[in-house]
mmCIF file of C-alpha atoms and ligand atoms in Angstrom:
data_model
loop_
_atom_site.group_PDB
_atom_site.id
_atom_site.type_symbol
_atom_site.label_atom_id
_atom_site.label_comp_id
_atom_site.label_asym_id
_atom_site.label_seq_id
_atom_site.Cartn_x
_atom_site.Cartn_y
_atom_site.Cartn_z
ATOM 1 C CA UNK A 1 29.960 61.635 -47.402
ATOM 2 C CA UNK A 2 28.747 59.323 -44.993
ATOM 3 C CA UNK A 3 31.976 59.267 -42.915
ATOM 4 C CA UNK A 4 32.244 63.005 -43.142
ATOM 5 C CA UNK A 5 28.827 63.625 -41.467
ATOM 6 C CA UNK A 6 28.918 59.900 -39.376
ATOM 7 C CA UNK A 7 29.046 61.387 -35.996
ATOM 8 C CA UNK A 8 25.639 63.651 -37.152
ATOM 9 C CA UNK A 9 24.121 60.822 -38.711
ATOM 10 C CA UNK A 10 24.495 58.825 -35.402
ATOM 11 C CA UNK A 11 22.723 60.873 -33.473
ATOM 12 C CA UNK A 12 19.149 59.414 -33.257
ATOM 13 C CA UNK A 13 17.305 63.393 -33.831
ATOM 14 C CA UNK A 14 18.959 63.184 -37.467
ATOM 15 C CA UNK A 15 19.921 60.020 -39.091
ATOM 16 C CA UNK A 16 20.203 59.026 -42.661
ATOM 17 C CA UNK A 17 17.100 60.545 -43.133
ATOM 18 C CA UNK A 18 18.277 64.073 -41.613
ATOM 19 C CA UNK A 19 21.323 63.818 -43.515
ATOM 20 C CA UNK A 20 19.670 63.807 -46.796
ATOM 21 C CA UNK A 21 17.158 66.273 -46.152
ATOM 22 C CA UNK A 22 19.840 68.657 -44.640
ATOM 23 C CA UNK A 23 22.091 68.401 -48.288
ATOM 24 C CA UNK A 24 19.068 69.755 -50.339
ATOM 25 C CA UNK A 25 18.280 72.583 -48.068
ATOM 26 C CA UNK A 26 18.880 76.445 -48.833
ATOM 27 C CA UNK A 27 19.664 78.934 -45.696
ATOM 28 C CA UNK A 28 19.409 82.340 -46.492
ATOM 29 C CA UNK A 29 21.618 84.024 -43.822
ATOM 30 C CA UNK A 30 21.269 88.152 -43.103
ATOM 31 C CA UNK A 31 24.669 89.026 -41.648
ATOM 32 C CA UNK A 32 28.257 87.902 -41.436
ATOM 33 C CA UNK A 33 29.319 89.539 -38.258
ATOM 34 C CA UNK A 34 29.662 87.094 -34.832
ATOM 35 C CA UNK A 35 26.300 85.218 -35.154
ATOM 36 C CA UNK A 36 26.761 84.698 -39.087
ATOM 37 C CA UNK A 37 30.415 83.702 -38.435
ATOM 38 C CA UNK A 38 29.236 80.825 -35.974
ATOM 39 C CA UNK A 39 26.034 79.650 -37.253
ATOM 40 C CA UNK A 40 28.196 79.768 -41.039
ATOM 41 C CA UNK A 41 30.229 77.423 -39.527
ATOM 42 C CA UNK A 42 28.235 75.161 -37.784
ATOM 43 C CA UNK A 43 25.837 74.729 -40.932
ATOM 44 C CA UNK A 44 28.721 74.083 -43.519
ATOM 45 C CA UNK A 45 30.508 71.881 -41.502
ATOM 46 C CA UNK A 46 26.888 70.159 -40.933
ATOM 47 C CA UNK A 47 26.798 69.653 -44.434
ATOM 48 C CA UNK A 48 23.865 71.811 -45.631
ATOM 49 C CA UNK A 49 23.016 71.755 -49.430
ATOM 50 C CA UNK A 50 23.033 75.835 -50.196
ATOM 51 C CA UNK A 51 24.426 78.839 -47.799
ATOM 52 C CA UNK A 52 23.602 82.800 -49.242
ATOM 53 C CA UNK A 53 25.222 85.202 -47.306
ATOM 54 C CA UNK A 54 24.108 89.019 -47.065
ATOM 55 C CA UNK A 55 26.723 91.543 -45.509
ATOM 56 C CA UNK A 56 27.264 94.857 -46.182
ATOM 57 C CA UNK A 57 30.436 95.291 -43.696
ATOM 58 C CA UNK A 58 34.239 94.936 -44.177
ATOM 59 C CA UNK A 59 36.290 93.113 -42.040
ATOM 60 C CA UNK A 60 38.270 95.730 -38.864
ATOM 61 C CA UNK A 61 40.026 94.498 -35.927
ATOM 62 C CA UNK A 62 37.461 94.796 -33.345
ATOM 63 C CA UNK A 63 35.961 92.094 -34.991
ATOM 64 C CA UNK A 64 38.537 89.151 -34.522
ATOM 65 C CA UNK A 65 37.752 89.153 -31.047
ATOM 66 C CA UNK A 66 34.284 87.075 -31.455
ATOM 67 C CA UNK A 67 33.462 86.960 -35.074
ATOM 68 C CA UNK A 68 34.963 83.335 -35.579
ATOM 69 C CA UNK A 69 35.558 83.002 -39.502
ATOM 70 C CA UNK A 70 37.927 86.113 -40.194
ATOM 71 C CA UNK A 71 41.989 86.263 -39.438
ATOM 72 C CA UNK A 72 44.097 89.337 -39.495
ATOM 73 C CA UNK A 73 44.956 89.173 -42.981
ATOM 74 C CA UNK A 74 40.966 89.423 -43.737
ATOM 75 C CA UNK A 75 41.380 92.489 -41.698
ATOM 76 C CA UNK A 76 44.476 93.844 -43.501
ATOM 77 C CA UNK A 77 43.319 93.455 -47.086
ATOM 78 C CA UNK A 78 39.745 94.880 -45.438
ATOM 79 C CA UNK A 79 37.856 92.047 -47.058
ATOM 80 C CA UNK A 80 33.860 92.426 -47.281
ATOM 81 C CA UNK A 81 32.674 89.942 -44.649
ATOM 82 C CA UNK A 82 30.824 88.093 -47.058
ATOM 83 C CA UNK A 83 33.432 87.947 -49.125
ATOM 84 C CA UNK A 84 35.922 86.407 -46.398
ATOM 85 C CA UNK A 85 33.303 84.416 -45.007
ATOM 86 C CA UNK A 86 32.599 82.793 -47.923
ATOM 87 C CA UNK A 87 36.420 82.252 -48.883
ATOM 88 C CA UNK A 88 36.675 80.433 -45.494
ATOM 89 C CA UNK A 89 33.846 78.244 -45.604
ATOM 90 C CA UNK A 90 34.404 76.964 -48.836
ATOM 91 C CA UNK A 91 37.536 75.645 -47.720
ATOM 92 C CA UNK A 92 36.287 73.950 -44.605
ATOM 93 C CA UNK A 93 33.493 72.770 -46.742
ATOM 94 C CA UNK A 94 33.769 72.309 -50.440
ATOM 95 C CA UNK A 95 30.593 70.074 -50.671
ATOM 96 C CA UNK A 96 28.005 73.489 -49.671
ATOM 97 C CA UNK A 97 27.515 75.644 -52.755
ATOM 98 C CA UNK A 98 27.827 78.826 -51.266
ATOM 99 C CA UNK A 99 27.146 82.325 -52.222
ATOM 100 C CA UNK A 100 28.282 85.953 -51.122
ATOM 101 C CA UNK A 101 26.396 88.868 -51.506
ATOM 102 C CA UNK A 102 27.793 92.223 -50.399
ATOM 103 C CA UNK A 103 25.357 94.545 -50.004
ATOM 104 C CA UNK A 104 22.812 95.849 -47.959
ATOM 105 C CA UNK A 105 19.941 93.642 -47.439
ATOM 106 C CA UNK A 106 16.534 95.653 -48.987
ATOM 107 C CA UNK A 107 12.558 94.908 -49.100
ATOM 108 C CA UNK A 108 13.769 93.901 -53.150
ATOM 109 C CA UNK A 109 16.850 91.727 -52.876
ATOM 110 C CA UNK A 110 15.168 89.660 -50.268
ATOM 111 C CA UNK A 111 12.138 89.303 -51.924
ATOM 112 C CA UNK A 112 14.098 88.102 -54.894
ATOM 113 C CA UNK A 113 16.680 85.751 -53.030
ATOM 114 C CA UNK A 114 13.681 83.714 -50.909
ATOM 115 C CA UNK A 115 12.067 82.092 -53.835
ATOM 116 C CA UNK A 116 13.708 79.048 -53.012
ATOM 117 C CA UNK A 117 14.895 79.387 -49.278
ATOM 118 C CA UNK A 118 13.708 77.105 -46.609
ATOM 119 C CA UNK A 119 15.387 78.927 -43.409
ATOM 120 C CA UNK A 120 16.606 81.938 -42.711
ATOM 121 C CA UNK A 121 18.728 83.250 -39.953
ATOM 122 C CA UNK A 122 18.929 86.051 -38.310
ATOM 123 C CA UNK A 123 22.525 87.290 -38.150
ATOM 124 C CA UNK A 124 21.980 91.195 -38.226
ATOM 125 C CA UNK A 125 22.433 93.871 -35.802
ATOM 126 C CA UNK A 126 19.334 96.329 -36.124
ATOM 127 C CA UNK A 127 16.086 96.222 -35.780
ATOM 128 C CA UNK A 128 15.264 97.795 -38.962
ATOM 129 C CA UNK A 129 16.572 94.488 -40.645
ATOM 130 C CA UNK A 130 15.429 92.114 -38.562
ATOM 131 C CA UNK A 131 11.705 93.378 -39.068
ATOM 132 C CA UNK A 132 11.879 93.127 -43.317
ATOM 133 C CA UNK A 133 13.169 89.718 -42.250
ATOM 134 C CA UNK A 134 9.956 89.129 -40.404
ATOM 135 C CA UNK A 135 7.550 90.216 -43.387
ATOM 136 C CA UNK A 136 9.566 88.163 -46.067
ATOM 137 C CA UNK A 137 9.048 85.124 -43.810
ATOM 138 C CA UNK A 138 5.379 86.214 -43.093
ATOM 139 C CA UNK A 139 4.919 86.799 -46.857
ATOM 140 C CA UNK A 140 6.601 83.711 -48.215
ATOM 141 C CA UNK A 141 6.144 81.353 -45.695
ATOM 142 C CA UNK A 142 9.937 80.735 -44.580
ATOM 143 C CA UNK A 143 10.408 79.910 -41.056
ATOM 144 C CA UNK A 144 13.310 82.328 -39.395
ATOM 145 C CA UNK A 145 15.637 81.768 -36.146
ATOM 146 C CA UNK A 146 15.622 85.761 -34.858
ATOM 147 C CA UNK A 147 19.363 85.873 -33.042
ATOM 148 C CA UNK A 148 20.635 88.882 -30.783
ATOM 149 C CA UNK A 149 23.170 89.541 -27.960
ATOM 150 C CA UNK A 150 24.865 92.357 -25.963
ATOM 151 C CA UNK A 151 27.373 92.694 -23.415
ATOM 152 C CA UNK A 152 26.766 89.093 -21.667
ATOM 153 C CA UNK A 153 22.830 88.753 -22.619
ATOM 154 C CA UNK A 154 21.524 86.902 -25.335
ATOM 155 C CA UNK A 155 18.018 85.694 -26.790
ATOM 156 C CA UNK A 156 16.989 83.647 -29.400
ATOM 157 C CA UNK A 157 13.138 82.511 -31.073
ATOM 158 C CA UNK A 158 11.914 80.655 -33.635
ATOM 159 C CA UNK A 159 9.390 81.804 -35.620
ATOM 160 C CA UNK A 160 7.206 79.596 -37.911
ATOM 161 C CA UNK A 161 4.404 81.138 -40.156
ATOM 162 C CA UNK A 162 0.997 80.397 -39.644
ATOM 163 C CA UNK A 163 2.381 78.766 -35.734
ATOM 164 C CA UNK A 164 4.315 81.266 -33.914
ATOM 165 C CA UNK A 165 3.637 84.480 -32.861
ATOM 166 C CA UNK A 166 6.192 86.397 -35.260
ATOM 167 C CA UNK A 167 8.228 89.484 -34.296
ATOM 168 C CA UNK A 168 6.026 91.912 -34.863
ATOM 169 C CA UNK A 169 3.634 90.601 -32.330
ATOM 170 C CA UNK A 170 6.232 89.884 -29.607
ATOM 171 C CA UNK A 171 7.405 93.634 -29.714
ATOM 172 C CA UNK A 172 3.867 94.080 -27.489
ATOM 173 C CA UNK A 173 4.844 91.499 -24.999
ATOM 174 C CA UNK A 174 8.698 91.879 -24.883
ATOM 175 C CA UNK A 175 10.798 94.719 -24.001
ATOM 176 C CA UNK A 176 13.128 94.971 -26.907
ATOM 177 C CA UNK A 177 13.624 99.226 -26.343
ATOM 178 C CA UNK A 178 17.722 99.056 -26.108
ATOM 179 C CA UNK A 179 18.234 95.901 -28.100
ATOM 180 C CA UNK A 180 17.021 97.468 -30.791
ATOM 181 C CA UNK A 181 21.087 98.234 -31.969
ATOM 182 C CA UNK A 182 23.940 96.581 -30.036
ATOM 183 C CA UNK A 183 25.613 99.539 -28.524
ATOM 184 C CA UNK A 184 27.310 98.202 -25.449
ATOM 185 C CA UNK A 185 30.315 95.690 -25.689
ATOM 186 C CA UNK A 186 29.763 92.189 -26.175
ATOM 187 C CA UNK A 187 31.819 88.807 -24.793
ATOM 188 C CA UNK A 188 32.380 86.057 -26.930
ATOM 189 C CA UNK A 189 30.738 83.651 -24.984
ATOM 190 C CA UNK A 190 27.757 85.331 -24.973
ATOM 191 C CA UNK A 191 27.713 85.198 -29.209
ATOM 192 C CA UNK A 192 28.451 81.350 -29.143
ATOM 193 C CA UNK A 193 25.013 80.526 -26.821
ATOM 194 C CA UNK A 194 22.627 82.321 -28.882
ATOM 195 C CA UNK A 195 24.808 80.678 -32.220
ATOM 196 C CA UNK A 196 24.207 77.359 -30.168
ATOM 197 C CA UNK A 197 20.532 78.044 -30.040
ATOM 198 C CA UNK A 198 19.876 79.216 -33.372
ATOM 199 C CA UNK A 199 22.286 76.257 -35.337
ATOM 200 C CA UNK A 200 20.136 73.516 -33.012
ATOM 201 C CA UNK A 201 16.833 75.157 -34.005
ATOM 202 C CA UNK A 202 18.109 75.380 -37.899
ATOM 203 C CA UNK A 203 19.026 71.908 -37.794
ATOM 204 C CA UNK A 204 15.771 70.498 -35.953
ATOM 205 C CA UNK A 205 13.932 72.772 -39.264
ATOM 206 C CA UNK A 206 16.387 71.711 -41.896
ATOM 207 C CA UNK A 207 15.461 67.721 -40.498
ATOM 208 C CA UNK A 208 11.831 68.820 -40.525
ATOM 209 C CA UNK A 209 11.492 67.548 -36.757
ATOM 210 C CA UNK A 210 9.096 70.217 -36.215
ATOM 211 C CA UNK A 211 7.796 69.049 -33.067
ATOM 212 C CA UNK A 212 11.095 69.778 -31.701
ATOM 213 C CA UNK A 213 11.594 73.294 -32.295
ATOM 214 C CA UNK A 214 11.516 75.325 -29.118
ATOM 215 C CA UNK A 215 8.676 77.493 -29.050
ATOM 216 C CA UNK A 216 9.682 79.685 -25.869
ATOM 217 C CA UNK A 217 11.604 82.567 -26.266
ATOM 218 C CA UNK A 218 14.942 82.116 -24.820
ATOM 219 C CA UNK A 219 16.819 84.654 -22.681
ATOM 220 C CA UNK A 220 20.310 84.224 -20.998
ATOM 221 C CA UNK A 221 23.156 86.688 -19.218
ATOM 222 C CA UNK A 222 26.330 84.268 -18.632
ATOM 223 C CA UNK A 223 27.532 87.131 -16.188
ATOM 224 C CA UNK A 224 24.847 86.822 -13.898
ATOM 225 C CA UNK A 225 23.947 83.657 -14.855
ATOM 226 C CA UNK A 226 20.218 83.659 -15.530
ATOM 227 C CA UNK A 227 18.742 81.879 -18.157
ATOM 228 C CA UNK A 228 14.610 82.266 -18.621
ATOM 229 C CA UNK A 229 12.701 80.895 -21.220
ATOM 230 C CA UNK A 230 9.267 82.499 -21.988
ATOM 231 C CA UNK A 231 6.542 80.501 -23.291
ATOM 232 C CA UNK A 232 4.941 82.559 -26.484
ATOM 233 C CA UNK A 233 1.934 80.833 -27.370
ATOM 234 C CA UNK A 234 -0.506 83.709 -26.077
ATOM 235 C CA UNK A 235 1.902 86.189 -27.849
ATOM 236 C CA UNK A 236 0.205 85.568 -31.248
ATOM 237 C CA UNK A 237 -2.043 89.126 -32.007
ATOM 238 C CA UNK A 238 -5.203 88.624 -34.291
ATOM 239 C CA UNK A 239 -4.123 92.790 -35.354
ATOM 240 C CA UNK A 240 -0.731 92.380 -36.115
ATOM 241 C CA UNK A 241 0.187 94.047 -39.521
ATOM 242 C CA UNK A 242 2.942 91.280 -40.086
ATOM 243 C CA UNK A 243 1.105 87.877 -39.613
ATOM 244 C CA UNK A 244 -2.812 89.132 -38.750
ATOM 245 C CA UNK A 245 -5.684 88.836 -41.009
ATOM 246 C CA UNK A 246 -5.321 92.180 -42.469
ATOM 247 C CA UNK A 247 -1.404 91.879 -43.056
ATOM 248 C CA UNK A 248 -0.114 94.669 -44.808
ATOM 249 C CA UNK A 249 3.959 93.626 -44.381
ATOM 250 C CA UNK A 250 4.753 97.461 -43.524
ATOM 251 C CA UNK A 251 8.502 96.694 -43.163
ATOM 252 C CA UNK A 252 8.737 95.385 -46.921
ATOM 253 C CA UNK A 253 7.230 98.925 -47.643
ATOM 254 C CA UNK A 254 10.095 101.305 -48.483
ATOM 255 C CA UNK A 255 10.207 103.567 -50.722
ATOM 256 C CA UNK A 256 13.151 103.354 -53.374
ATOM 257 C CA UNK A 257 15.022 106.406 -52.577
ATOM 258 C CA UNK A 258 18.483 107.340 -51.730
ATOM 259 C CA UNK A 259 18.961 106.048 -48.127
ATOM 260 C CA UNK A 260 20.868 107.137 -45.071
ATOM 261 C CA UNK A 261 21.384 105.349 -41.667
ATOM 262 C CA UNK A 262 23.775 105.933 -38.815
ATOM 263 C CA UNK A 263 25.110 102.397 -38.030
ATOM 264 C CA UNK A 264 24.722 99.981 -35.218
ATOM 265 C CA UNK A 265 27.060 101.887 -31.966
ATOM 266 C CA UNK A 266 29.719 103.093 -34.347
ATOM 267 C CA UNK A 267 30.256 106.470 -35.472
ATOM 268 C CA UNK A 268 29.774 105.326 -39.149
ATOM 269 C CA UNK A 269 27.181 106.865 -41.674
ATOM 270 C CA UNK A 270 25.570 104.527 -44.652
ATOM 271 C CA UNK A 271 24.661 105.835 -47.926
ATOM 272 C CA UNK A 272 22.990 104.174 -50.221
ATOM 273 C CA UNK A 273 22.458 105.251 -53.755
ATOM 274 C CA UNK A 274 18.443 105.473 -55.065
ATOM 275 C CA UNK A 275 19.783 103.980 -58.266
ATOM 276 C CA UNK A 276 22.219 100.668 -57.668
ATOM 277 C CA UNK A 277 24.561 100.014 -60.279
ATOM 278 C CA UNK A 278 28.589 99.082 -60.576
ATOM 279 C CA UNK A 279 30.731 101.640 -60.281
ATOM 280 C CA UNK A 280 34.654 101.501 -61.391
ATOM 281 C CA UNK A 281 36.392 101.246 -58.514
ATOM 282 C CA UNK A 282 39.505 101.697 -60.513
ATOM 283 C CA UNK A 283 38.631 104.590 -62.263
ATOM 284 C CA UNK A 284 37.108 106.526 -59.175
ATOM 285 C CA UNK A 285 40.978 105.746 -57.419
ATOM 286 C CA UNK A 286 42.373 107.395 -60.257
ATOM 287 C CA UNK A 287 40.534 110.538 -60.245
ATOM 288 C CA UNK A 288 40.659 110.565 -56.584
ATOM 289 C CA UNK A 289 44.888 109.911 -56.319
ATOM 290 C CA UNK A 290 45.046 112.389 -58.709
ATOM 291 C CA UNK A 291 43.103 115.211 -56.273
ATOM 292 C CA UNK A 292 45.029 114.160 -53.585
ATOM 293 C CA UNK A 293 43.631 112.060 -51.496
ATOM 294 C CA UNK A 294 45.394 108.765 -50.192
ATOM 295 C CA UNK A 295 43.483 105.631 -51.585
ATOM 296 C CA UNK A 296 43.268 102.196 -50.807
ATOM 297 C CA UNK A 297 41.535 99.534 -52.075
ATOM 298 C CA UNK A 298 40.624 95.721 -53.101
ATOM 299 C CA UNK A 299 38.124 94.379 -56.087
ATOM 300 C CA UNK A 300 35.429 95.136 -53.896
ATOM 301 C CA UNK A 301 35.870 98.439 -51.907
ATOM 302 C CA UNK A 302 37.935 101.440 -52.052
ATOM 303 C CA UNK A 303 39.104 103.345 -48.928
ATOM 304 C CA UNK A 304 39.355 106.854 -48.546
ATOM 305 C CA UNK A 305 41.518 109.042 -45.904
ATOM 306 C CA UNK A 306 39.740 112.370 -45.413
ATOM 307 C CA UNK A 307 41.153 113.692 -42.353
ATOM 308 C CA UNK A 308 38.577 112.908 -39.529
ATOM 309 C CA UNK A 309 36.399 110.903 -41.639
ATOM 310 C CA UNK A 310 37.249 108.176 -43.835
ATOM 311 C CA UNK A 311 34.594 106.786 -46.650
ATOM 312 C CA UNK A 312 34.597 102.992 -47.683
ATOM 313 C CA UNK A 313 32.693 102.933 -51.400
ATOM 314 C CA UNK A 314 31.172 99.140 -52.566
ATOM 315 C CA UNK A 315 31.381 98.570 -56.061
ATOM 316 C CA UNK A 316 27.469 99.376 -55.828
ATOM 317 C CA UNK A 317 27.727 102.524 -55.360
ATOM 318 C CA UNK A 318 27.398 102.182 -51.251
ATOM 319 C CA UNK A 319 29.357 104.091 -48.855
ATOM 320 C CA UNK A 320 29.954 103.697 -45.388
ATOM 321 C CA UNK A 321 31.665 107.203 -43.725
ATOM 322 C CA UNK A 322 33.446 106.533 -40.715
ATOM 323 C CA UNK A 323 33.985 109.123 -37.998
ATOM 324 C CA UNK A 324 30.582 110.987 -38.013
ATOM 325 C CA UNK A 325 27.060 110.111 -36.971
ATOM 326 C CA UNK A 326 25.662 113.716 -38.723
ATOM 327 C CA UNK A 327 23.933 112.560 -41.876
ATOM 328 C CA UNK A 328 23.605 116.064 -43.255
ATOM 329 C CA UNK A 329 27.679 116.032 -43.047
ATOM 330 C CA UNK A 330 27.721 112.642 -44.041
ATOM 331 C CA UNK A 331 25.975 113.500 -47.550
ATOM 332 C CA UNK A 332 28.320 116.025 -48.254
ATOM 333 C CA UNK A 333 30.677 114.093 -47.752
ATOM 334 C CA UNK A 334 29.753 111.372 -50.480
ATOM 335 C CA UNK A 335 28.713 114.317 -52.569
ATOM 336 C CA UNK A 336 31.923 115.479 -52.532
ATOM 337 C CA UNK A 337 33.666 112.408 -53.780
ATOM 338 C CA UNK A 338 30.646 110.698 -55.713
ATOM 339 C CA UNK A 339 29.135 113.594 -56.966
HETATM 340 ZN ZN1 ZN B 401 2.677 88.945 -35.826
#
């Protein structure tokens, strides 16, 4: 082990010490897209005890272009991300017990997958997520790295309970209207600095070197090359619902019903079922060969041709219906097939 991680362990910021403390940690990552490919990586190859991985997305060419862990076959076979993700990193890794889950991250599975997490990063693309990220951390006391990037810009903060201002409160300081869903293209390099300030931050917390996090808020654009970093430490709001006295978490507050979102920039609807359970892939191809309708599939996900639209179905019951942003259509849709 100690020849694996030597160059690590030589650095002075980590050590022996580091090393240990890195092997029993638990990361909790939200995403498996570009900054969950990277910052993946980087913390299995640094050797960290335990790696869960949320996704809810399949693998599709326009991803191989940044997102780091997949290869065209991933693509081909249309492999959950989490799924592929975790394939890969076991291999460069075998020492990291690592889990998949493929699913949509909810108020629920969050609050039951943090019980014993020590960091988690941000690897999403909404808003929506990032803020139930926010009140988990505010609720059980897990520090988060919060991650984003569009087109050639990028920004990254740590956010320590009970130190830094959290997310919540920064959305009255910081303009975030327009990075609230990455709709604009994106350039690889752009991904890899905000993975390279979120994996140096996770390490400095997984080391417990506190006093080195970075408490600014980091800004970049490699295209015009500016690079700010704002310091935060008047951010902090006495009111805020997420980390004020009178906390009320409002983002863990969702009602368990059946749920439909229009997806980050593509023209692809989400449905998710009130009730969760497994459905049989294999039986729903069947029924839906026999009706006519061309079918493709893996253990995890079926695919569906429908003319314009094409629905991907989870073994959860989740669908995600490609070629529309109408909801009302979109339902119909899944009614159609799922009944
Ligand atoms: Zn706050």
């Amino acid at each position: 082990m100690d020849e694996r991680y030597s160059r690590q362990i030589l650095f002075p910021g980590i050590g022996k010490e580091g090393q240990a403390k890195i092997s029993t940690k638990h990361v909790l990552m939200i995403g498996a897209g570009a900054l969950g490919s990277g910052n993946g990586e980087i913390l299995t190859r640094a050797g960290v005890g335990r790696l869960t991985i949320v996704d809810r997305d399949y693998v599709e060419a326009s991803n191989l272009q940044r997102q780091q862990l997949y290869t065209e076959e991933d693509v081909a076979l249309k492999l959950p991300k989490a799924a592929a993700a975790e394939k890969r990193l076991r291999a460069i890794n075998s020492d990291v017990e690592i889990k998949a889950i493929i699913g949509d991250a909810t108020p629920p599975m969050l609050e039951d997958l943090v019980r014993d997490v020590d960091l988690i990063i941000d690897a999403t693309d909404n808003f929506e997520t990032r803020m139930m990220i926010n009140d988990i951390s505010q609720k059980y006391k897990i520090p988060w790295i919060y991650g984003a990037c569009v087109g050639s810009y990028g920004m990254s903060f740590s956010i320590i309970p009970g130190k830094t201002p959290c997310l919540n409160c920064l959305l009255r300081t910081i303009p975030m209207q327009g990075l609230t869903c990455d709709t604009g293209g994106i350039i690889s390099p752009a991904v890899q600095m905000v993975i390279a300030h979120q994996s140096a931050e996770a390490l400095k917390m997984l080391v417990e070197d506190w006093d080195a996090v970075r408490t600014s808020f980091v800004s970049f654009d490699l295209w015009r090359n500016q690079y700010t970093s704002l310091k935060m430490g008047k951010a902090k709001f006495a009111g805020c619902l997420s980390c004020g006295e009178e906390r009320t978490y409002p983002y863990l507050d969702q009602e368990n019903m059946t749920k439909t979102t229009v997806l980050c920039g593509r023209d692809t609807v989400q449905i998710r079922p009130s009730t969760q359970g497994a459905i049989s892939l294999e039986k729903l191809a069947g029924q839906l060969d026999s009706l006519g309708y061309t079918v493709k599939g893996n253990p995890y996900l079926l695919s569906v041709e429908m003319g314009i639209e094409r629905m991907v179905i989870f073994n959860d019951g989740r669908a995600l219906i490609h070629g529309t942003k109408d909801l009302t259509h979109a339902k119909s849709i899944y009614q159609r097939i799922l009944g």
